JSON list of C-alpha atoms in Angstrom, two decimals:
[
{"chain": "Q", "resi": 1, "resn": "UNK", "atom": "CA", "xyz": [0.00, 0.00, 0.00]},
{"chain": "Q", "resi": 2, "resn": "UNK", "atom": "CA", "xyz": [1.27, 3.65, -1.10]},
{"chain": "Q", "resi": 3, "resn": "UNK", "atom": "CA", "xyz": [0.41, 5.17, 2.81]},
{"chain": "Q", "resi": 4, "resn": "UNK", "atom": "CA", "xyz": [2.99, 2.55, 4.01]},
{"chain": "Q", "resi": 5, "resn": "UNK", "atom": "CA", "xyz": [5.99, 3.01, 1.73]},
{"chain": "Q", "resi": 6, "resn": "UNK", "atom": "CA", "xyz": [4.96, 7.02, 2.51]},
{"chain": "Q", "resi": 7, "resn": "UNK", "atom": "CA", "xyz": [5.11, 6.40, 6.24]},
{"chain": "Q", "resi": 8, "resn": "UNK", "atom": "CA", "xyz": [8.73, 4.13, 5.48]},
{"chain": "Q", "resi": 9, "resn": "UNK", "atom": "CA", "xyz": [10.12, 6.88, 3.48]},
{"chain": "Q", "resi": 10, "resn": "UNK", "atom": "CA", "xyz": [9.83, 9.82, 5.91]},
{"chain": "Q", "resi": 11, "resn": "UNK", "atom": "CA", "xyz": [11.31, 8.00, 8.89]},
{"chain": "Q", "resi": 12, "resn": "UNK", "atom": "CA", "xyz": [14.23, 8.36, 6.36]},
{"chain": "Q", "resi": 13, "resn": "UNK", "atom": "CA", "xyz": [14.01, 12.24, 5.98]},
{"chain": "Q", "resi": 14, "resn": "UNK", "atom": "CA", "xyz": [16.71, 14.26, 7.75]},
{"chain": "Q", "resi": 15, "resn": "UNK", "atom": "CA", "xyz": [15.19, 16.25, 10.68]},
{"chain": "Q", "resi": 16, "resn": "UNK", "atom": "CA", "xyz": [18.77, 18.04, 10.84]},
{"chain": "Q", "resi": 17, "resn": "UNK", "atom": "CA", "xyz": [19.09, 22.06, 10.99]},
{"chain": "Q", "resi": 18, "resn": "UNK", "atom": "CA", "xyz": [20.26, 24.70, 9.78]},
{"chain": "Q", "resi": 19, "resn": "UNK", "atom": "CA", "xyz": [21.20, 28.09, 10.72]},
{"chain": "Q", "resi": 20, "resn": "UNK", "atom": "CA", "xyz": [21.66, 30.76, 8.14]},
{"chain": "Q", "resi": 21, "resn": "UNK", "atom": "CA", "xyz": [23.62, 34.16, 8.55]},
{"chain": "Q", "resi": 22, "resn": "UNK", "atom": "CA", "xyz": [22.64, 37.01, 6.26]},
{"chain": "Q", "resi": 23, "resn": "UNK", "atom": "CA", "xyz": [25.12, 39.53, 6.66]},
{"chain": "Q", "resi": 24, "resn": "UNK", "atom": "CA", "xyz": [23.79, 42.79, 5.24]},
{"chain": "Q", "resi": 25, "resn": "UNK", "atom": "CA", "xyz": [21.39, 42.72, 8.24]},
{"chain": "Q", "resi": 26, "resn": "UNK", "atom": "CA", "xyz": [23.30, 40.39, 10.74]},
{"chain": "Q", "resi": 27, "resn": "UNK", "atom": "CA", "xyz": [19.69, 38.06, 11.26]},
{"chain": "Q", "resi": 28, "resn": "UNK", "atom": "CA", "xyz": [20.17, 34.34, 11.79]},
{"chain": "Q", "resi": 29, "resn": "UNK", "atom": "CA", "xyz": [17.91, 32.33, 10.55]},
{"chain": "Q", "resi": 30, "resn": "UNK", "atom": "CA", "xyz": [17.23, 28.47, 11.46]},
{"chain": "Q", "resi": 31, "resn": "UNK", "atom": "CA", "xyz": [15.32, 25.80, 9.54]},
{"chain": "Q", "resi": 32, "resn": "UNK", "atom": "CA", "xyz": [14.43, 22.77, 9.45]},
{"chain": "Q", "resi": 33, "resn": "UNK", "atom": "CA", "xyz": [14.64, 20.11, 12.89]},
{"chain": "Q", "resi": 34, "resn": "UNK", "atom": "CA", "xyz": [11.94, 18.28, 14.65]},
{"chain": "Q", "resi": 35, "resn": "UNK", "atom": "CA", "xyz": [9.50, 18.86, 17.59]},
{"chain": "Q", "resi": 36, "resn": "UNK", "atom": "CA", "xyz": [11.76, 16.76, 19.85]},
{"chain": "Q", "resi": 37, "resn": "UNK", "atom": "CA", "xyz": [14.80, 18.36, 19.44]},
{"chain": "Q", "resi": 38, "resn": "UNK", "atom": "CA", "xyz": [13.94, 22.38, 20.21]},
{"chain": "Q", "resi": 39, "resn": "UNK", "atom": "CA", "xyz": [15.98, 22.63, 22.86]},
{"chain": "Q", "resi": 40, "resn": "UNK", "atom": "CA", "xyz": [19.23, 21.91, 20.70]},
{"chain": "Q", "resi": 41, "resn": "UNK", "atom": "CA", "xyz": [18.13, 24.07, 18.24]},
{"chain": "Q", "resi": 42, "resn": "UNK", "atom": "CA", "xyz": [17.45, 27.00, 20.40]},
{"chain": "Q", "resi": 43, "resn": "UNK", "atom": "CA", "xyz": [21.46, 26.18, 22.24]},
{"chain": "Q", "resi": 44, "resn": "UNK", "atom": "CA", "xyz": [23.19, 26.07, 18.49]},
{"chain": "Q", "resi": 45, "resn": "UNK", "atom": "CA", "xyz": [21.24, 29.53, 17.48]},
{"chain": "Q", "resi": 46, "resn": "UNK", "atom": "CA", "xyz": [21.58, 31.39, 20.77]},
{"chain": "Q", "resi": 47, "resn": "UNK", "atom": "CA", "xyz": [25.31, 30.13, 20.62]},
{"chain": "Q", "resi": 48, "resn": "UNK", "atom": "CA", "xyz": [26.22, 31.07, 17.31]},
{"chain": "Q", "resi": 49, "resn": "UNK", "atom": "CA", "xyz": [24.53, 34.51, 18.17]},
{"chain": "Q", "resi": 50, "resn": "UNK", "atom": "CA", "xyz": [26.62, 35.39, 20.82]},
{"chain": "Q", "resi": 51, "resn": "UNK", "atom": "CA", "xyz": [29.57, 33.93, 18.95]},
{"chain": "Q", "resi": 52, "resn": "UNK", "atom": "CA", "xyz": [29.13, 36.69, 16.70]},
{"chain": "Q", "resi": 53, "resn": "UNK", "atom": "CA", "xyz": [28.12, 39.57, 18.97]},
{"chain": "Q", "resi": 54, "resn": "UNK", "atom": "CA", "xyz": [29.88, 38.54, 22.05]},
{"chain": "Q", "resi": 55, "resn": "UNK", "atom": "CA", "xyz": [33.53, 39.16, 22.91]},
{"chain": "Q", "resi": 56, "resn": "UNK", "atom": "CA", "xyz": [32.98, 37.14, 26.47]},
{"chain": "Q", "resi": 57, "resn": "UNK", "atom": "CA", "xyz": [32.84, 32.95, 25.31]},
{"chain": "Q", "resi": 58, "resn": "UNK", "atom": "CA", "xyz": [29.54, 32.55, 26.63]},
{"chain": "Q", "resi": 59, "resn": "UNK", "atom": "CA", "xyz": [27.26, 29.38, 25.48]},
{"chain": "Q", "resi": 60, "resn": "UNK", "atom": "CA", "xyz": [23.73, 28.88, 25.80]},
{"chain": "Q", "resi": 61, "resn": "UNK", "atom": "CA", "xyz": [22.36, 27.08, 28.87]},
{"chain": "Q", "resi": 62, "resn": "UNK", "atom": "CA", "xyz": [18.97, 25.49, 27.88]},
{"chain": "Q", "resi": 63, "resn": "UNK", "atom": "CA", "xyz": [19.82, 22.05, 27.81]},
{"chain": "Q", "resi": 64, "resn": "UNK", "atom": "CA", "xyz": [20.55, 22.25, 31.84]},
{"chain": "Q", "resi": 65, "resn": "UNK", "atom": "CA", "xyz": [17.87, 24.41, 32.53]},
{"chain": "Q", "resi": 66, "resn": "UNK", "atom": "CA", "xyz": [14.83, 22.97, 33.58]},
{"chain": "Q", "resi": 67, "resn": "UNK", "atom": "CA", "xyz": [11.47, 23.75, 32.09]},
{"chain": "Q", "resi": 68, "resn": "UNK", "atom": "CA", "xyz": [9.44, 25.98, 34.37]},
{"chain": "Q", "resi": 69, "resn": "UNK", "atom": "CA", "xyz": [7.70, 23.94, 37.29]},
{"chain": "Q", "resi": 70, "resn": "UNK", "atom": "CA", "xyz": [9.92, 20.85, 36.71]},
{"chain": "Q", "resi": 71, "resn": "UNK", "atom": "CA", "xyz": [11.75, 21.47, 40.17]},
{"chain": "Q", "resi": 72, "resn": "UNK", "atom": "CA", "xyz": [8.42, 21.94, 42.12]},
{"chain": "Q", "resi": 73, "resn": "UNK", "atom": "CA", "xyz": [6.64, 18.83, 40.74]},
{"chain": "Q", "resi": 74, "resn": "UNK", "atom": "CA", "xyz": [9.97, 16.94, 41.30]},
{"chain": "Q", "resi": 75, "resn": "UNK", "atom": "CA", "xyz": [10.41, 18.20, 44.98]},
{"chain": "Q", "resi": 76, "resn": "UNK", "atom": "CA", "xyz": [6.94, 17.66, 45.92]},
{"chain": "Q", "resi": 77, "resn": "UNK", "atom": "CA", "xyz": [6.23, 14.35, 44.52]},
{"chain": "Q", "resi": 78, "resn": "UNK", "atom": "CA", "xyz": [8.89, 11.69, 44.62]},
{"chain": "Q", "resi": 79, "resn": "UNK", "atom": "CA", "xyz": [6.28, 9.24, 43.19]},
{"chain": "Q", "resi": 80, "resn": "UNK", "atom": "CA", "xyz": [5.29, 11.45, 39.80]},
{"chain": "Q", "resi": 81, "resn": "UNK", "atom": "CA", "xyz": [6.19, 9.28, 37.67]},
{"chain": "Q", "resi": 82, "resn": "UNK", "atom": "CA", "xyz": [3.73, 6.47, 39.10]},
{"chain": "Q", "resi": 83, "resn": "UNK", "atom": "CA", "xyz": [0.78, 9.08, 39.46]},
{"chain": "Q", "resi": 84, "resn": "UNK", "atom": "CA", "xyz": [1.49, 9.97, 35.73]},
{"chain": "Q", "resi": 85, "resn": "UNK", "atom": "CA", "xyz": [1.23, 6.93, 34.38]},
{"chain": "Q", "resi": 86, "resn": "UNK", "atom": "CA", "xyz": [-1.82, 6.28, 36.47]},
{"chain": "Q", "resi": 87, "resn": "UNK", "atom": "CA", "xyz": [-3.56, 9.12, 35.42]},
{"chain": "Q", "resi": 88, "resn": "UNK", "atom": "CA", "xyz": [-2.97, 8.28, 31.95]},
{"chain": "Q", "resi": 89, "resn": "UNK", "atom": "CA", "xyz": [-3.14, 4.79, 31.86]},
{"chain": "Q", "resi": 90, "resn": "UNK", "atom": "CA", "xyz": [0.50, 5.02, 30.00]}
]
């Protein structure tokens, strides 16, 4: 079936991306990637930005950084996990 070989063929796409500099106005630009990977996208822009604007070697953080509220479910549930997948029947 056509849906099938469809379905085959984009697990073979590249999710990769890129990040374009246009020079005249000193925008980056970044294409392409996938839902689940976001975070690195946002860490190779935000680096390569203040590559070019920074003279301090500063890097982007996000990938340590937790998402807001992640510390405060952690800290007051050690059992989340087993609620989660309880409430969701995961």
């Amino acid at each position: 079936d056509d849906k099938g070989s469809s379905d085959e063929a984009q697990q073979h796409v590249s999710r990769d991306h890129i990040i374009s500099h246009n020079p005249e106005t000193g925008i980056l630009f970044i294409a392409g990637g996938k839902w689940t990977t976001w975070r690195e996208m946002a860490q190779d822009v935000v680096d390569r930005a203040l590559l070019s604007c920074s003279k301090y070697k500063w890097r982007c953080n996000t990938l340590t950084t937790p998402l807001l509220g992640a510390y405060s479910n952690m800290n007051q549930n050690n059992n989340l996990a087993i609620q989660l997948v309880q409430q969701h029947g995961m």
